[in-house]
Short mmCIF file of C-alpha atoms and ligand atoms in Angstrom, two decimals:
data_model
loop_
_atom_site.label_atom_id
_atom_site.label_comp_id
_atom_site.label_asym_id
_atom_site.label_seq_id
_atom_site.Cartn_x
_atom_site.Cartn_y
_atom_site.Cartn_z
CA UNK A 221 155.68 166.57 152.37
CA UNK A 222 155.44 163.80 154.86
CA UNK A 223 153.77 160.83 156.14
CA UNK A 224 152.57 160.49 159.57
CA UNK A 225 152.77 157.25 161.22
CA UNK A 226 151.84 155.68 164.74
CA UNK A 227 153.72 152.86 166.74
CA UNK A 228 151.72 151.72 169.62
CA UNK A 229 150.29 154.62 170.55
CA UNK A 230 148.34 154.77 174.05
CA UNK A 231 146.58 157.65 175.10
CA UNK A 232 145.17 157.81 178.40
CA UNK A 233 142.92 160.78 180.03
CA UNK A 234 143.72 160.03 184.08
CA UNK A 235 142.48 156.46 184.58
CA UNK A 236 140.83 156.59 181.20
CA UNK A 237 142.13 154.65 177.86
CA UNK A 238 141.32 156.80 174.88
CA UNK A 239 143.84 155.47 172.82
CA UNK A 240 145.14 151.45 172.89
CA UNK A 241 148.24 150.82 171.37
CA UNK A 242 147.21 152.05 167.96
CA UNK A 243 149.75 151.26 164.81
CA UNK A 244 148.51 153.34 161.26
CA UNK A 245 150.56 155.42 158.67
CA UNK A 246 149.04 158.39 156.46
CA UNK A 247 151.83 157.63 153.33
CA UNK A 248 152.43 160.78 151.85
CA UNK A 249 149.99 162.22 149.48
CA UNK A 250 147.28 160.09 150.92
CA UNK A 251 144.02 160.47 151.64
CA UNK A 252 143.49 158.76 155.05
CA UNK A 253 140.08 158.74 157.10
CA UNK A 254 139.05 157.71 160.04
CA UNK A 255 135.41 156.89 161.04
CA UNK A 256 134.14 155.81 164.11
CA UNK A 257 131.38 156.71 166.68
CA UNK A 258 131.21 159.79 169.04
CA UNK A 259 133.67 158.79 171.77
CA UNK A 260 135.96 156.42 169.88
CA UNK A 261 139.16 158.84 169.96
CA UNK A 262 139.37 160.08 166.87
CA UNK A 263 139.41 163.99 167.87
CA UNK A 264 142.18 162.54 170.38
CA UNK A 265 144.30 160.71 167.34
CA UNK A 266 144.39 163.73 165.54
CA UNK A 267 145.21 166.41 168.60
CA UNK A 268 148.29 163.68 169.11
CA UNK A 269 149.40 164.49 165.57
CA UNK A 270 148.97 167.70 166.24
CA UNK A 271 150.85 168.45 168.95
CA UNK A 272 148.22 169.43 171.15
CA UNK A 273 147.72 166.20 173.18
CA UNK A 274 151.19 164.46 174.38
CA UNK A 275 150.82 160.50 174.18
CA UNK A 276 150.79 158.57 177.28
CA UNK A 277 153.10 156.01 175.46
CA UNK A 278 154.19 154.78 171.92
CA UNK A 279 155.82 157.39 169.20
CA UNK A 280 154.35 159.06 166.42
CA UNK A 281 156.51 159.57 163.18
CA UNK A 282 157.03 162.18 160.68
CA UNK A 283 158.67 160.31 157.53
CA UNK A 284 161.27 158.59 159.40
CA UNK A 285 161.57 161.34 162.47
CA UNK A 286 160.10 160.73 165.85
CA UNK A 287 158.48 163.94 166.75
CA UNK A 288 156.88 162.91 170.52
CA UNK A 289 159.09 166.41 171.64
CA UNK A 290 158.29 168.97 168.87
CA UNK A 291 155.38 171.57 169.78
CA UNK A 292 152.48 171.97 167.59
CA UNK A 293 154.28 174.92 165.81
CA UNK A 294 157.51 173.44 165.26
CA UNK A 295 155.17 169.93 164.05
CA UNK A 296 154.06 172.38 161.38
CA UNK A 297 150.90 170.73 160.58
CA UNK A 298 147.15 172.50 159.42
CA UNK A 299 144.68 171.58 161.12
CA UNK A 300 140.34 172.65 160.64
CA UNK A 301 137.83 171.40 163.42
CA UNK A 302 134.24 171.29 163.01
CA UNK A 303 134.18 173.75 165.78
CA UNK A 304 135.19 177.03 163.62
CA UNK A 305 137.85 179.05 166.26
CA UNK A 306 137.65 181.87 163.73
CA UNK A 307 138.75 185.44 164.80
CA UNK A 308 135.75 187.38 165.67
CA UNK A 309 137.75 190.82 164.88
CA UNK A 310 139.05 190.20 161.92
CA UNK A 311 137.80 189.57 158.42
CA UNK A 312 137.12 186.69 156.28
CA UNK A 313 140.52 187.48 154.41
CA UNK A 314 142.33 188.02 157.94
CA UNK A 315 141.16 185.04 159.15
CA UNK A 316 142.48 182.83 156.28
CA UNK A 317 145.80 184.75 155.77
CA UNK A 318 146.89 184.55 159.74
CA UNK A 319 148.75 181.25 159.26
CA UNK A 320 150.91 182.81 156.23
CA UNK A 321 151.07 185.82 159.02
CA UNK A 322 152.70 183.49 161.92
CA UNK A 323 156.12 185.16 163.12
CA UNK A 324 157.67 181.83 163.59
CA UNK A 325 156.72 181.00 159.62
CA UNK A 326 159.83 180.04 157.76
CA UNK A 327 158.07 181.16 154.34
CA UNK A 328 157.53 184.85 154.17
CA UNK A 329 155.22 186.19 151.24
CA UNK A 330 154.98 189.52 149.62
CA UNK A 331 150.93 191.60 150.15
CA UNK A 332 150.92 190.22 146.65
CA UNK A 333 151.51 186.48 147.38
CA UNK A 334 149.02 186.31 150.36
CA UNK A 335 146.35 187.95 148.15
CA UNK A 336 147.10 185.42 145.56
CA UNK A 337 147.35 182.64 148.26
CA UNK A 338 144.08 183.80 149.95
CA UNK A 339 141.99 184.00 146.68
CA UNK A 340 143.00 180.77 145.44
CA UNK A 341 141.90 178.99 148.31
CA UNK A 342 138.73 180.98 148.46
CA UNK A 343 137.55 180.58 144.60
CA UNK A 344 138.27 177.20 145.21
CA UNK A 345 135.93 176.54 148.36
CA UNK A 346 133.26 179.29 146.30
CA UNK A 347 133.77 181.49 149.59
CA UNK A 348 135.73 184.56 147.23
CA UNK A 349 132.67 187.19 148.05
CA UNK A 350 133.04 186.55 151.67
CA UNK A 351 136.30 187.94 151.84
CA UNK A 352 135.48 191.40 153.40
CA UNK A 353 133.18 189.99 156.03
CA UNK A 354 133.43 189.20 159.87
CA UNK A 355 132.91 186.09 160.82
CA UNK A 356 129.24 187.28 162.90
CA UNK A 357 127.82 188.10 159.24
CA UNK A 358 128.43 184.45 158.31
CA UNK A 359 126.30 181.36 158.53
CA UNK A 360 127.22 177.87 159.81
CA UNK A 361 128.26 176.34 156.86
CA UNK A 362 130.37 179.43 155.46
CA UNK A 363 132.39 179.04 158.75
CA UNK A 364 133.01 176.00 157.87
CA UNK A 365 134.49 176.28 154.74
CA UNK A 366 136.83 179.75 156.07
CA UNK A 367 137.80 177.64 159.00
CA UNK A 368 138.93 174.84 156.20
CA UNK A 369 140.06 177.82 153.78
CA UNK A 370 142.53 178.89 156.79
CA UNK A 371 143.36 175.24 157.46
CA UNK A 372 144.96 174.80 153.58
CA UNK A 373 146.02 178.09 152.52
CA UNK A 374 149.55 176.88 153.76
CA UNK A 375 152.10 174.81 152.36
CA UNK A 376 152.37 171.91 155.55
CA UNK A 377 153.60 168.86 156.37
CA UNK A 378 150.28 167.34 157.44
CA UNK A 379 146.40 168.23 156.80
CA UNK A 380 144.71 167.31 159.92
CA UNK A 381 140.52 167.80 159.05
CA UNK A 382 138.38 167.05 162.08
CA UNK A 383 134.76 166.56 160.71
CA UNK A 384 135.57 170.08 158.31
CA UNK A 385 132.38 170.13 156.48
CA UNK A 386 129.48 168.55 159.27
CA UNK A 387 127.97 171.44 159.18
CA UNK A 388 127.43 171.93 155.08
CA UNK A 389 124.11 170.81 153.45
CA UNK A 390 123.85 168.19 151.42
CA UNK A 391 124.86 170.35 148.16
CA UNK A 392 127.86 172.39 149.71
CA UNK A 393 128.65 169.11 151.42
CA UNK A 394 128.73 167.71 147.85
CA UNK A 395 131.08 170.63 146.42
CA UNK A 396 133.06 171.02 149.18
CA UNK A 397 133.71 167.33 149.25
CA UNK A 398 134.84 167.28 145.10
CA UNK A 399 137.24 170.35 145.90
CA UNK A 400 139.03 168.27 148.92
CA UNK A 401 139.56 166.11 146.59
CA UNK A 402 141.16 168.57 144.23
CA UNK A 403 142.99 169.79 146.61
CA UNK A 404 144.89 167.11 148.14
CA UNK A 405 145.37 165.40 144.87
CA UNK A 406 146.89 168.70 143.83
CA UNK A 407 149.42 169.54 146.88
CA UNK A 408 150.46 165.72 147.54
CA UNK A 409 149.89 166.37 150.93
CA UNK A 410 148.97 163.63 153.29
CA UNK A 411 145.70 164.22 154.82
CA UNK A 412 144.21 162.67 158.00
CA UNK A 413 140.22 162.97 157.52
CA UNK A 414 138.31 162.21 160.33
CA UNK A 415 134.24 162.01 160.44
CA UNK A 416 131.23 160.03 162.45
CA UNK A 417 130.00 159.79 158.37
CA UNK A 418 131.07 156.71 156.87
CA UNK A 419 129.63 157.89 153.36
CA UNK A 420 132.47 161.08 153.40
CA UNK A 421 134.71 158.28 154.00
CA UNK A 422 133.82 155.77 151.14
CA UNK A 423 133.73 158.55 148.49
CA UNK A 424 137.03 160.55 149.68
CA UNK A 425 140.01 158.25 151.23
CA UNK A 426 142.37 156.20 149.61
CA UNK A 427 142.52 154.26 152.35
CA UNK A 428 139.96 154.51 155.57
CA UNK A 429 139.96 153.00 159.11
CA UNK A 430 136.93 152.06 161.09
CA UNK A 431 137.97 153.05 165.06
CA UNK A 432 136.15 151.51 167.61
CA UNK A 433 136.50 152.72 171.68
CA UNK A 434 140.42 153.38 171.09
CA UNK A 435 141.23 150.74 168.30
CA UNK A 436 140.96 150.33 164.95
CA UNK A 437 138.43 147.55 163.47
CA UNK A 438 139.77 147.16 160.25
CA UNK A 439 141.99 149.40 158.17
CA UNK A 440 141.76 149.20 154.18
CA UNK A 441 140.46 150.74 151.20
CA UNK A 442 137.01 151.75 150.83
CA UNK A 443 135.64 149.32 148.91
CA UNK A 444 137.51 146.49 151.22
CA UNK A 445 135.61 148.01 154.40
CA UNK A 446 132.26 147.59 152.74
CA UNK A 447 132.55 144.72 150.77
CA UNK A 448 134.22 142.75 153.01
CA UNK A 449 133.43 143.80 156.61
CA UNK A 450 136.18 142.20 158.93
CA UNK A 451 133.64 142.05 162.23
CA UNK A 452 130.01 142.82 162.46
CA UNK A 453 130.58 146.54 164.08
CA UNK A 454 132.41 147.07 160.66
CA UNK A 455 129.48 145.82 158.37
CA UNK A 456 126.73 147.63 160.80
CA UNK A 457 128.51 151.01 160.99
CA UNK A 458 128.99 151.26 157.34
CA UNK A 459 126.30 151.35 154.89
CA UNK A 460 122.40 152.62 154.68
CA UNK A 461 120.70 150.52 155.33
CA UNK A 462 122.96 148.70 158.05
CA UNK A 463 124.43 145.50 156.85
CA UNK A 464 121.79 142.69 158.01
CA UNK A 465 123.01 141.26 160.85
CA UNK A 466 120.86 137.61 161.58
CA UNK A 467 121.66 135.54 164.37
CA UNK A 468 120.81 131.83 163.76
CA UNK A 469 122.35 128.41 164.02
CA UNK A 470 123.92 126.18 161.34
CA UNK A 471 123.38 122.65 161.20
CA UNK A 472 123.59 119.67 159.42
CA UNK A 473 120.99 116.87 157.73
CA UNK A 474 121.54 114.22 155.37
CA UNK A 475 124.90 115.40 154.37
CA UNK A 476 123.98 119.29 153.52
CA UNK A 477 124.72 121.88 155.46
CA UNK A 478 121.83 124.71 156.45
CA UNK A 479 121.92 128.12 158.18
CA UNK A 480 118.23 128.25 160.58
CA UNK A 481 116.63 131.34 161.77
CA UNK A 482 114.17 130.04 164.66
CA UNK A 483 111.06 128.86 162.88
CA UNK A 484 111.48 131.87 160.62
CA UNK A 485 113.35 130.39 157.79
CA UNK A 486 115.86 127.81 156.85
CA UNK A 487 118.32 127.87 153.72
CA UNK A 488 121.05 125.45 152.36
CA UNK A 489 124.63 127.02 152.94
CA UNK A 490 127.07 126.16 149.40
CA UNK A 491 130.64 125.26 149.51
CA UNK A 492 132.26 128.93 150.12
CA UNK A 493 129.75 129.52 153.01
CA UNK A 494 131.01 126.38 154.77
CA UNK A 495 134.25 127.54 154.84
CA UNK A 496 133.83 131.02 155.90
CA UNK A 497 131.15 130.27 158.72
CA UNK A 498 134.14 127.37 159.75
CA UNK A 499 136.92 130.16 160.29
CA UNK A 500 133.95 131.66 162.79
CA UNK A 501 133.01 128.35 164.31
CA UNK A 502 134.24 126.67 167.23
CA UNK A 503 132.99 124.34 169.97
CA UNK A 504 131.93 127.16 172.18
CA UNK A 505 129.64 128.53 169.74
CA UNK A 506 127.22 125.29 169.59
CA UNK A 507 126.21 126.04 166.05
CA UNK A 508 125.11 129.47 166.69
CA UNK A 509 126.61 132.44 164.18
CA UNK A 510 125.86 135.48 163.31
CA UNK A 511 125.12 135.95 159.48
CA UNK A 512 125.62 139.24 157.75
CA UNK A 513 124.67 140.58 154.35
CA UNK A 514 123.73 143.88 152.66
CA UNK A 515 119.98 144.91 151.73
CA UNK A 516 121.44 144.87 148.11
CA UNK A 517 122.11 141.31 147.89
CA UNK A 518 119.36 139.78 148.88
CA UNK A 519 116.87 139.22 145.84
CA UNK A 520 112.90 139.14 146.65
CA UNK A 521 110.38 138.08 144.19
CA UNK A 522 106.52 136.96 144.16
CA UNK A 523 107.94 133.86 142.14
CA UNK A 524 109.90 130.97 143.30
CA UNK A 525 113.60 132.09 142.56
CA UNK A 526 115.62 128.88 142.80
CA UNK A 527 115.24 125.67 145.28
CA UNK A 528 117.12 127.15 148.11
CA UNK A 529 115.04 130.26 148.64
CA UNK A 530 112.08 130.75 151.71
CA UNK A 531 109.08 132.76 152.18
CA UNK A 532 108.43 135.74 154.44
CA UNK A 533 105.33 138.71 154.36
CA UNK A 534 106.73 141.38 153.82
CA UNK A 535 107.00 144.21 157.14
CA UNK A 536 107.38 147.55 155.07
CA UNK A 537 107.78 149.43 152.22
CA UNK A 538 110.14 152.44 151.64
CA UNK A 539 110.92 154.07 148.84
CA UNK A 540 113.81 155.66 147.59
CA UNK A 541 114.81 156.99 144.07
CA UNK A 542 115.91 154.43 142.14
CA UNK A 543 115.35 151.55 144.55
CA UNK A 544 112.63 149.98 147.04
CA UNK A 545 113.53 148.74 149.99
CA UNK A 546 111.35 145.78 151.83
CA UNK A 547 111.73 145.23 155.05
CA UNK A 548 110.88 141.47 157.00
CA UNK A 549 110.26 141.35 160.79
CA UNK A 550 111.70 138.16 162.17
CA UNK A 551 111.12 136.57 165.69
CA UNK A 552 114.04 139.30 166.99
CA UNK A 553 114.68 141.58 164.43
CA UNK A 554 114.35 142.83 161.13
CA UNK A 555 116.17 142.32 157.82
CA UNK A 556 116.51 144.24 154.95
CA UNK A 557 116.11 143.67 150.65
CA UNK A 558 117.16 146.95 149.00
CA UNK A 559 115.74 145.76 145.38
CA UNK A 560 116.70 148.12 142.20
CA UNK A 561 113.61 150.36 140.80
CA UNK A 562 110.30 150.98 142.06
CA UNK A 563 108.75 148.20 142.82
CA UNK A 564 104.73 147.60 143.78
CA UNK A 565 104.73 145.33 146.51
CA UNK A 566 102.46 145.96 149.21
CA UNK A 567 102.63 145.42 153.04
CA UNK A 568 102.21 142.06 154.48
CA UNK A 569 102.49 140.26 151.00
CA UNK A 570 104.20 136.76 151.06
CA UNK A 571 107.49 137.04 148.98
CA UNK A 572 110.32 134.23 148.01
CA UNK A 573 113.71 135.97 149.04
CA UNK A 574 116.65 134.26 148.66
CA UNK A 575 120.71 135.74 150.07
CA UNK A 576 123.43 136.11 147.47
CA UNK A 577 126.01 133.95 148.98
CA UNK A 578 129.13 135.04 147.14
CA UNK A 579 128.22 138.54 149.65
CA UNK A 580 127.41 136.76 152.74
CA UNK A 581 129.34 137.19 155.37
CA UNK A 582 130.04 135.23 159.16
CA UNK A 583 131.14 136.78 162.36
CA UNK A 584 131.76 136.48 165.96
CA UNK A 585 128.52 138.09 167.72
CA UNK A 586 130.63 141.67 169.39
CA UNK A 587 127.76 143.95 169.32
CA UNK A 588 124.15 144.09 170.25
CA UNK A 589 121.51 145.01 167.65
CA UNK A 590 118.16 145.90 168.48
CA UNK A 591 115.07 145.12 166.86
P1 ADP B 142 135.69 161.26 169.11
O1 ADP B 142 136.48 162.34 168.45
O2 ADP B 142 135.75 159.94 168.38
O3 ADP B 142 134.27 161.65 169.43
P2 ADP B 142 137.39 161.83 171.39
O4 ADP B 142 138.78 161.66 170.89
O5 ADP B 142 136.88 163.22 171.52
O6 ADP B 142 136.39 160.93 170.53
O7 ADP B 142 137.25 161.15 172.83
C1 ADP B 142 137.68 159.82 173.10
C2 ADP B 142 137.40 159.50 174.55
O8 ADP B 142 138.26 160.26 175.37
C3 ADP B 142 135.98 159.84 175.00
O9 ADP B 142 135.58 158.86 175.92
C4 ADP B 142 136.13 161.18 175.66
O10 ADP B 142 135.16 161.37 176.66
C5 ADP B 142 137.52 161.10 176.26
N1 ADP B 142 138.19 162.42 176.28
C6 ADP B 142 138.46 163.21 175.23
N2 ADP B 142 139.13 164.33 175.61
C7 ADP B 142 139.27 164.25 176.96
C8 ADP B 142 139.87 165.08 177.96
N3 ADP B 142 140.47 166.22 177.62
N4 ADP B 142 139.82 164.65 179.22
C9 ADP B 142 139.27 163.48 179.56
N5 ADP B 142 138.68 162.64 178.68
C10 ADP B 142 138.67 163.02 177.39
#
């Protein structure tokens, strides 16, 4: 068992920085993902643990053992892409016992152990009646999961899972997902998860990171990423709907304190809002800041819901199981109220909406949004 951890860790392709000076540790037996856009590096973190990409500078750690030098082999660390690299000649079973096969493997197991090894791995990821078949008879998604069977049928250091189950629907995806779970919590491995899908990360890490273009954005446990976003690229990449983001101005009148969106609305700001949108504020920003709060904290009603709340017509309507999402078109952009149960509103009906300020959030503007 080990933990993997980075110290300053720069990886550059030619002229290219892919990697900037990145410090993280994956403590052993934990669950650690990283989510980010296509591009950000996170196929590129993981091929550094690996072994397969050297780093440019800083040193990556095994426990307390800098392993910069070892090859991949000697690193011994599993690793399952979402790209399958499964042996077209051999069978299911073949494919999933060739790491226990490896010459240079320091644990050698009896016919009988592999079987057992094999099997267990397969009942677990519900692949078991695949085991006699080539990897042409198989669909996407049962690729996946032999690819990811192969990946954990050993005993490693290190699980390194590079998007392992993209390709599953929305039930396998679902299965798969509670059997990861399993698994690692079983084997006390530490496991370095990386996926574009923020939602994989919520439900599965102990801890996650948010990686944006070769750094991370904020590194915590799921519920601190999405309840309390540390920049807006945070609060816009995670969550469906997006985290509102509202650009407006704050200003001051007859002692109160009020947060403006052009001519669109205007609210009074309470003590704890004052402070956070003053950590944000400085000279250079002239009163402008960019707001943020989730669809599910903003409260909409036909009534007047307290002194402090404002009227918009309503954009539209979607639907969704147990909630009803309303949508408001401002002078740029739209906002979001993700209210619970099925509500019958109808399109272009005035509303009272008023933000939950204890989930409000203020941040330096660092990303476009368009309307
Ligand atoms: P992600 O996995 O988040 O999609 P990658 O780690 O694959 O991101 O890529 C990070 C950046 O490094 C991208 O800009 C990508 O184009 C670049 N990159 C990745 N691999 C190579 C390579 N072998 N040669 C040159 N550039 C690369």
């Amino acid at each position: 068992m080990a933990s993997v951890r980075f110290e300053n860790v720069t990886k550059m392709y030619g002229q290219k920085t892919a990697i900037k000076n990145l410090n993280f540790e994956c403590k052993q037996g934990e669950f650690f993902s990283i989510v980010g856009p296509a591009g950000a590096g996170k196929s590129t973190i993981l091929k550094m643990i690996a072994g397969i990409e050297p780093v440019t500078s800083g040193k990556i750690y095994f426990n307390d053992i800098v392993v910069n030098d070892l090859s991949p082999r000697e690193r011994d660390v599993a690793m399952a892409f979402e790209s399958y690299n499964l042996y077209s000649y051999f069978s299911v079973y073949e494919n999933i016992a060739f790491p226990l096969r490896a010459p240079a493997r320091k644990e050698k197991l009896s016919a009988q152990e592999e079987r057992k090894r094999v099997t267990e791995v397969a009942d677990f990821l519900g692949i078991t009646r695949l085991l006699d078949r080539k990897p042409v008879q198989l669909s996407g998604g049962e690729k996946q999961r032999v690819s990811l069977a192969r990946a954990m049928v050993r005993r490693c250091e290190c699980f390194l899972l590079d998007e392992p189950i993209a390709h599953l629907d929305a039930r396998l995806k679902f299965s798969t997902q509670t059997n990861l779970k399993r698994i690692s919590a079983q084997l006390g491995t530490a496991i370095v998860y990386v996926t574009h899908d923020y939602r994989e990360a919520l439900g599965l890490s102990h801890r996650m990171a948010v990686l944006r273009t070769g750094e991370f954005e904020q590194v915590g446990t799921p519920q601190e990423i999405y309840n309390t976003p540390a920049t807006d690229f945070v609060a816009n990449f995670i969550g469906d709907p997006p985290c509102n983001l509202i650009d407006g101005e704050i200003f001051e009148r007859d002692g109160q304190v009020f947060f403006r969106f052009g001519d669109d609305f205007t609210f009074r700001l309470e003590e704890k809002s004052i402070k956070s949108a003053e950590k944000i504020m400085t000279e250079a920003t002239n009163g402008q800041i960019r707001l943020g709060i989730r669809a599910n904290y903003i409260t909409a009603s036909r009534d007047e819901i307290s002194n402090n709340s404002f009227q918009l017509p309503i954009y539209a309507i979607v639907r969704r199981p147990q909630r009803t999402i309303l949508t408001f078109e401002l002078e740029s952009g739209f906002f979001r109220a993700s209210l619970e149960g099925t509500q019958d509103y109808e399109m272009s009906q005035k509303v009272r909406i008023e933000f939950d300020q204890d989930h409000m959030f203020f941040f330096k503007k660092t990303i476009e949004i368009s309307k």
